[in-house]
PDB file of C-alpha atoms in Angstrom:
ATOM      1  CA  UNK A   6       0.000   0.000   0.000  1.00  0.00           C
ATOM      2  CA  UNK A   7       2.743   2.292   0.246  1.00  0.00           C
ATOM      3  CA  UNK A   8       3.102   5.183  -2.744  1.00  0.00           C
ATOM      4  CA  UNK A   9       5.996   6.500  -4.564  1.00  0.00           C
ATOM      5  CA  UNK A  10       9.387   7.204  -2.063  1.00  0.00           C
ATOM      6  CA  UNK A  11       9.745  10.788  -3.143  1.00  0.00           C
ATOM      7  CA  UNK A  12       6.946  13.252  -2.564  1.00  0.00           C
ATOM      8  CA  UNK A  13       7.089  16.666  -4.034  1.00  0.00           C
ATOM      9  CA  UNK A  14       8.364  19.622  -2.375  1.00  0.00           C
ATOM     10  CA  UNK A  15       5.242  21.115   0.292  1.00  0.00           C
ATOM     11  CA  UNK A  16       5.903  24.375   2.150  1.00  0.00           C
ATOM     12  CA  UNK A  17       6.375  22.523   5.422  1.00  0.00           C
ATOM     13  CA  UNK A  18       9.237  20.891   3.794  1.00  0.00           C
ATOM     14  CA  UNK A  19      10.473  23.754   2.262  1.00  0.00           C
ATOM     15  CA  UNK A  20      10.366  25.308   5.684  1.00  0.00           C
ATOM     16  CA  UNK A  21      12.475  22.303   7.321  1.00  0.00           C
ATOM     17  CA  UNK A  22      14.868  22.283   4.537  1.00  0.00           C
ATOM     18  CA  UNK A  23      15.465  25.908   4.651  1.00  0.00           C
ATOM     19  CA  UNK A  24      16.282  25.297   8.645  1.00  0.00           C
ATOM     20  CA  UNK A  25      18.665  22.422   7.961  1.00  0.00           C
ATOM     21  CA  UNK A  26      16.627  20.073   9.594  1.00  0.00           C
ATOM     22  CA  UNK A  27      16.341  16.639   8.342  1.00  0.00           C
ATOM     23  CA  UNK A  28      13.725  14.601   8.106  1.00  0.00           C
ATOM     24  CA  UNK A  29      12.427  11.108   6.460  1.00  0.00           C
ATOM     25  CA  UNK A  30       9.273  11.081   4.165  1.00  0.00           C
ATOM     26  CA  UNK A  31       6.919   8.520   5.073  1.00  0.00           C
ATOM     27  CA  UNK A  32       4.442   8.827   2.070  1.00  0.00           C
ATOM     28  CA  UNK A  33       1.026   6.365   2.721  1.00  0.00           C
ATOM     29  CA  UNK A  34      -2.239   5.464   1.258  1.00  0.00           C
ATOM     30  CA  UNK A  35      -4.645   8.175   2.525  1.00  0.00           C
ATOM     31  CA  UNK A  36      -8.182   7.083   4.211  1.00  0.00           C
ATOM     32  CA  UNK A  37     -10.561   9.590   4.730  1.00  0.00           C
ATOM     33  CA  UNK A  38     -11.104  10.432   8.661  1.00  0.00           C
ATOM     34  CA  UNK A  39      -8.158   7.329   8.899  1.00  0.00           C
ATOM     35  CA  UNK A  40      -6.415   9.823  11.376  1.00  0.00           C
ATOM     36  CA  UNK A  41      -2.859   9.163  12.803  1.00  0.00           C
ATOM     37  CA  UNK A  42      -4.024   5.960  13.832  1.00  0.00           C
ATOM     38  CA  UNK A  43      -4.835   4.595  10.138  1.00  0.00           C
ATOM     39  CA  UNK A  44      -1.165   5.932   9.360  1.00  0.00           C
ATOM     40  CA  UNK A  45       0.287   4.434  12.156  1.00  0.00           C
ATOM     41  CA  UNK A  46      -1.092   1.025  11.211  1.00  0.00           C
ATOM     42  CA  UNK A  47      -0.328   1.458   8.006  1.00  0.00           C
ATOM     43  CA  UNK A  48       3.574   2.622   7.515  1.00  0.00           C
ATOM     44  CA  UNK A  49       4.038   0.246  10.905  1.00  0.00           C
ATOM     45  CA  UNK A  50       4.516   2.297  13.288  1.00  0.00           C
ATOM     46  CA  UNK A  51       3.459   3.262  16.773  1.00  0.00           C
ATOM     47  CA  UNK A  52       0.625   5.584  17.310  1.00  0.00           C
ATOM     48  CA  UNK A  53       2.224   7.108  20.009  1.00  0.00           C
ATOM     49  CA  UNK A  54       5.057   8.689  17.990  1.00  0.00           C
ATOM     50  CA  UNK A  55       2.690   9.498  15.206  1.00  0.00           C
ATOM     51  CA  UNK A  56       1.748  13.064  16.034  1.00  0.00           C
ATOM     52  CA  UNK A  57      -1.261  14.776  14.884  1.00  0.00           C
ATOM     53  CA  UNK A  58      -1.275  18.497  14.326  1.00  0.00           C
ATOM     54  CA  UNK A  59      -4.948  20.130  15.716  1.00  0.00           C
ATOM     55  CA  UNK A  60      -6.158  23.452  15.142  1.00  0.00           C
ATOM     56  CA  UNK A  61      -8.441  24.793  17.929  1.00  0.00           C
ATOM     57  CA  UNK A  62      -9.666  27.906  18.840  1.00  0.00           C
ATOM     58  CA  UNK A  63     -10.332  29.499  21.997  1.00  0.00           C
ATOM     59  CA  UNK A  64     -13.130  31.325  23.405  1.00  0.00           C
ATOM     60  CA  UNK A  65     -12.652  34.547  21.147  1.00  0.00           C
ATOM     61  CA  UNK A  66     -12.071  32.348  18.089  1.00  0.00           C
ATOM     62  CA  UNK A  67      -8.306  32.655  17.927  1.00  0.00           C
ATOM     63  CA  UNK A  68      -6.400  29.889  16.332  1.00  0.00           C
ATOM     64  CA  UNK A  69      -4.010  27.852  18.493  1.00  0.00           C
ATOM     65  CA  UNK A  70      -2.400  24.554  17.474  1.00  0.00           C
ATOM     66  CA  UNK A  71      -1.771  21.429  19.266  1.00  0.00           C
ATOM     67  CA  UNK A  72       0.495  18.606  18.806  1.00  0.00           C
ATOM     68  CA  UNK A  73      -0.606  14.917  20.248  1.00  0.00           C
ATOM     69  CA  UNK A  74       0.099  11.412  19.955  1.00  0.00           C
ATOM     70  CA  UNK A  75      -2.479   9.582  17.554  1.00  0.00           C
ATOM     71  CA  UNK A  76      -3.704   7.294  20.210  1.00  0.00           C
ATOM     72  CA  UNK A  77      -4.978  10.328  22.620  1.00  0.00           C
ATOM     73  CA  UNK A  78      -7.061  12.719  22.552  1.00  0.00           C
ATOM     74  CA  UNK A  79      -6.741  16.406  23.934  1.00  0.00           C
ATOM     75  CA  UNK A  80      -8.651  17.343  27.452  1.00  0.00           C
ATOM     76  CA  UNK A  81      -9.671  20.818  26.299  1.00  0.00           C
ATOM     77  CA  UNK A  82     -10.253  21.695  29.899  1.00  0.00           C
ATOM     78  CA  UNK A  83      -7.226  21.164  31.096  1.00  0.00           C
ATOM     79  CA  UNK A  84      -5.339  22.584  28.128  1.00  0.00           C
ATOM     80  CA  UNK A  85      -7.176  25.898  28.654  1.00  0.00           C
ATOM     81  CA  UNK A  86      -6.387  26.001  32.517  1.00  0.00           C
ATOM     82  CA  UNK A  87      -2.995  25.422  31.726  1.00  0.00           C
ATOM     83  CA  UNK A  88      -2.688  28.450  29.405  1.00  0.00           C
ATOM     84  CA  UNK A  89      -4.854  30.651  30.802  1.00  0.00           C
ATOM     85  CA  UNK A  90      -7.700  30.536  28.492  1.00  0.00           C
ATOM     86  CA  UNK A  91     -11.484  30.258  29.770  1.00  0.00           C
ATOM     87  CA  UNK A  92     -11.975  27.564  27.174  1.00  0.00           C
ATOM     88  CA  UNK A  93     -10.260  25.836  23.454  1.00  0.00           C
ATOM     89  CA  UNK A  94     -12.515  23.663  20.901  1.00  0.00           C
ATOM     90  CA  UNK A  95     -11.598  22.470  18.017  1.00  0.00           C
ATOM     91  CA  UNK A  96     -11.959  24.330  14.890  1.00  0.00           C
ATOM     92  CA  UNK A  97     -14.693  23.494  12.381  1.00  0.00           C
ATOM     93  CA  UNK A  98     -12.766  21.424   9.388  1.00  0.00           C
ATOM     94  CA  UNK A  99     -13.273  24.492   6.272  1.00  0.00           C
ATOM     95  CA  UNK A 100     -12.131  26.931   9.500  1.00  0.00           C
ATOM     96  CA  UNK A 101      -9.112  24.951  10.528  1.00  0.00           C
ATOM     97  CA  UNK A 102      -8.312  24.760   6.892  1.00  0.00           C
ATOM     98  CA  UNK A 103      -8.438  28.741   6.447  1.00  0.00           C
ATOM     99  CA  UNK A 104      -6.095  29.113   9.686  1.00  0.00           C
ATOM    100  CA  UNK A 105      -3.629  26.573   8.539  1.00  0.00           C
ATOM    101  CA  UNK A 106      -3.216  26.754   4.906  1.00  0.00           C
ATOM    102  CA  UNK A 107      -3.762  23.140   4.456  1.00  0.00           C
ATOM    103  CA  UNK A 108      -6.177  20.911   4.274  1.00  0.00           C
ATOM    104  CA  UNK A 109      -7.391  18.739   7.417  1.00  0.00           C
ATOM    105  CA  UNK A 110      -5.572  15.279   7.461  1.00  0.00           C
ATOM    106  CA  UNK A 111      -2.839  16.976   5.795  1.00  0.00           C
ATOM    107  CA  UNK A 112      -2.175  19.684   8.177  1.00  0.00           C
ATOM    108  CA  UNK A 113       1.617  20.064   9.227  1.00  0.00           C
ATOM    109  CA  UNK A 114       2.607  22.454  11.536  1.00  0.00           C
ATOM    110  CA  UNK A 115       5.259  24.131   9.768  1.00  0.00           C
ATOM    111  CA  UNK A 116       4.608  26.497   7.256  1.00  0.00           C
ATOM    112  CA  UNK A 117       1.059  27.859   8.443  1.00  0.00           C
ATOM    113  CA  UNK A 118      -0.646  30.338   6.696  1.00  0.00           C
ATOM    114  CA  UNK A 119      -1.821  32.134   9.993  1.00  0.00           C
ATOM    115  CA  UNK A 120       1.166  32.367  12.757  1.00  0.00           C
ATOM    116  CA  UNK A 121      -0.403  30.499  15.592  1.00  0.00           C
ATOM    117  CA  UNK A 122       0.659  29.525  19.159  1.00  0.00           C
ATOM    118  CA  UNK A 123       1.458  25.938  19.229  1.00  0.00           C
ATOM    119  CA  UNK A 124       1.424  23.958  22.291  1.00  0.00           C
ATOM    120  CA  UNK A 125       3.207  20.129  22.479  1.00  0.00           C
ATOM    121  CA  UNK A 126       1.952  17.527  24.691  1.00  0.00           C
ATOM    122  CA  UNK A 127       5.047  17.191  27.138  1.00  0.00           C
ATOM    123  CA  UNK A 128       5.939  13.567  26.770  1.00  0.00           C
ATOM    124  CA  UNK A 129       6.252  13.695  22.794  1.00  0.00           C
ATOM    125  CA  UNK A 130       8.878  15.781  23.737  1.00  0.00           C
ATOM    126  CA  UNK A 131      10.368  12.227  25.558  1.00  0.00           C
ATOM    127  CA  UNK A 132      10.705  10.416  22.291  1.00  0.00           C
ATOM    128  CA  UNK A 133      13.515   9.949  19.986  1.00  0.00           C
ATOM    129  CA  UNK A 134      11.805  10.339  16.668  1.00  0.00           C
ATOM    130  CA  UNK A 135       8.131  11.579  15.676  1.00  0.00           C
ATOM    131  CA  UNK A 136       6.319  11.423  12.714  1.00  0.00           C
ATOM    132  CA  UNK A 137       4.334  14.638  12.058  1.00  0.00           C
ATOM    133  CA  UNK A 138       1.879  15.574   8.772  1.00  0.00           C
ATOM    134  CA  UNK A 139       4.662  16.705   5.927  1.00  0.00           C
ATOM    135  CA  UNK A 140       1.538  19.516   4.531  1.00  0.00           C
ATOM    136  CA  UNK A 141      -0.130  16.879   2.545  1.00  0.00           C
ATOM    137  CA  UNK A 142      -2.689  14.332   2.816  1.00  0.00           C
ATOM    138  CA  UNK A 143      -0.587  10.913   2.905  1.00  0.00           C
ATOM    139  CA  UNK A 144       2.622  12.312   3.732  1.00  0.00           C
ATOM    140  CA  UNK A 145       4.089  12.217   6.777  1.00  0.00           C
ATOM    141  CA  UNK A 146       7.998  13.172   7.910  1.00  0.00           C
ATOM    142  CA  UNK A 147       9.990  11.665  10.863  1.00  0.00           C
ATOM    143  CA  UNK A 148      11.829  14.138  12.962  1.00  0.00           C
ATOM    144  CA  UNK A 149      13.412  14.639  16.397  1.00  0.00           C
ATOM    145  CA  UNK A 150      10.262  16.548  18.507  1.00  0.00           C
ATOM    146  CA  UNK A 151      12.565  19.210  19.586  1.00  0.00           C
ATOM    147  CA  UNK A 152      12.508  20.830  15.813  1.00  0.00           C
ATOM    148  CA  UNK A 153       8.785  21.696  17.681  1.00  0.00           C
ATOM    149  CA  UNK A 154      10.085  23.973  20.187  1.00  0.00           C
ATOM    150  CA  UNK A 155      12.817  24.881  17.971  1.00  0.00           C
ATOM    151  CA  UNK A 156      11.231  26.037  14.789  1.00  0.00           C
ATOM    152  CA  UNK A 157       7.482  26.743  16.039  1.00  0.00           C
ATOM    153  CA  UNK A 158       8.197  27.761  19.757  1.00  0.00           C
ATOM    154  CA  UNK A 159       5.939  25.241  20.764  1.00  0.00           C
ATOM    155  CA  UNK A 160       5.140  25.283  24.913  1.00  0.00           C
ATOM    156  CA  UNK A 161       4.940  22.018  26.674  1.00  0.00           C
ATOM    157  CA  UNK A 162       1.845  21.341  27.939  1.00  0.00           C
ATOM    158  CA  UNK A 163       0.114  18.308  29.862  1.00  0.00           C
ATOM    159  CA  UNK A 164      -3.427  17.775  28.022  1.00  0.00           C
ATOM    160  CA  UNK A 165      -3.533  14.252  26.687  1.00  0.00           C
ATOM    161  CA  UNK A 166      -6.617  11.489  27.569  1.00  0.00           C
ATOM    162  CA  UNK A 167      -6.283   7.966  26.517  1.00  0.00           C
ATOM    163  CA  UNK A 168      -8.925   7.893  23.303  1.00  0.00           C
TER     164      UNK A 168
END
């Protein structure tokens, strides 16, 4: 099931390259609402160092993203107490897709159209390697999580709930 090896050039890659960081492309067969644990399964890997990228909103309707593993989910409440914010949802799809310049199950991080505070669950921060959405749908690159706090200034939090 896997696609071609090479994948052409996305601005989230661009963005990495032009930082020097390197990465591997894990191109995969995308399934519609699959998630990160479809892609997971699929290049063989462990949901838990298959990050998904999230675009919520708080309670003014400002854009935040949030990295977590694909097998949890994000506790909202807790997320918002820890950064000071009465409460975060998650964006409607065509709204997250406005923010972020990409299209949901292909959102990356890197390379948003909007600049957006990003906030890391803490323990993906623990792991050697992660594989994060490369800006495409079936595209995902493996990189060491600090190129999160590095690149995006992403803040540690402690928000994740066992799906």
């Amino acid at each position: 099931m896997a696609k071609k090896d090479k994948v052409s050039e996305t601005p989230a890659t661009a963005l990495l390259r032009q930082h020097g960081v390197s990465f591997t492309e894990h191109p995969y067969e995308y399934l519609e609402h699959g998630g990160a644990q479809h892609s997971a399964q699929v290049l063989g890997m462990d949901p838990f160092s298959v990050v998904k990228t999230l675009i919520m909103q708080d309670q003014d309707a400002k854009p935040l993203v949030v990295l977590m593993h694909g097998n949890r989910k994000v506790s909202t409440k807790n997320l918002a107490r820890q950064v000071g914010l009465k409460s975060i949802e998650p964006c409607a799809p065509e709204v997250a897709n406005r923010h972020s310049g990409y299209l949901v199950g292909g959102t990356s991080p890197f390379a948003t159209r909007k600049q957006m505070p990003v906030f890391i669950e803490e323990t993906i921060l623990g792991l050697q390697r992660i594989c994060i959405n490369g800006g495409r749908r079936g595209y995902l690159v493996g990189i060491d999580p600090q190129v999160c706090v590095r690149l995006l200034g992403a803040q540690p939090v402690n928000c994740a709930l066992a799906e």
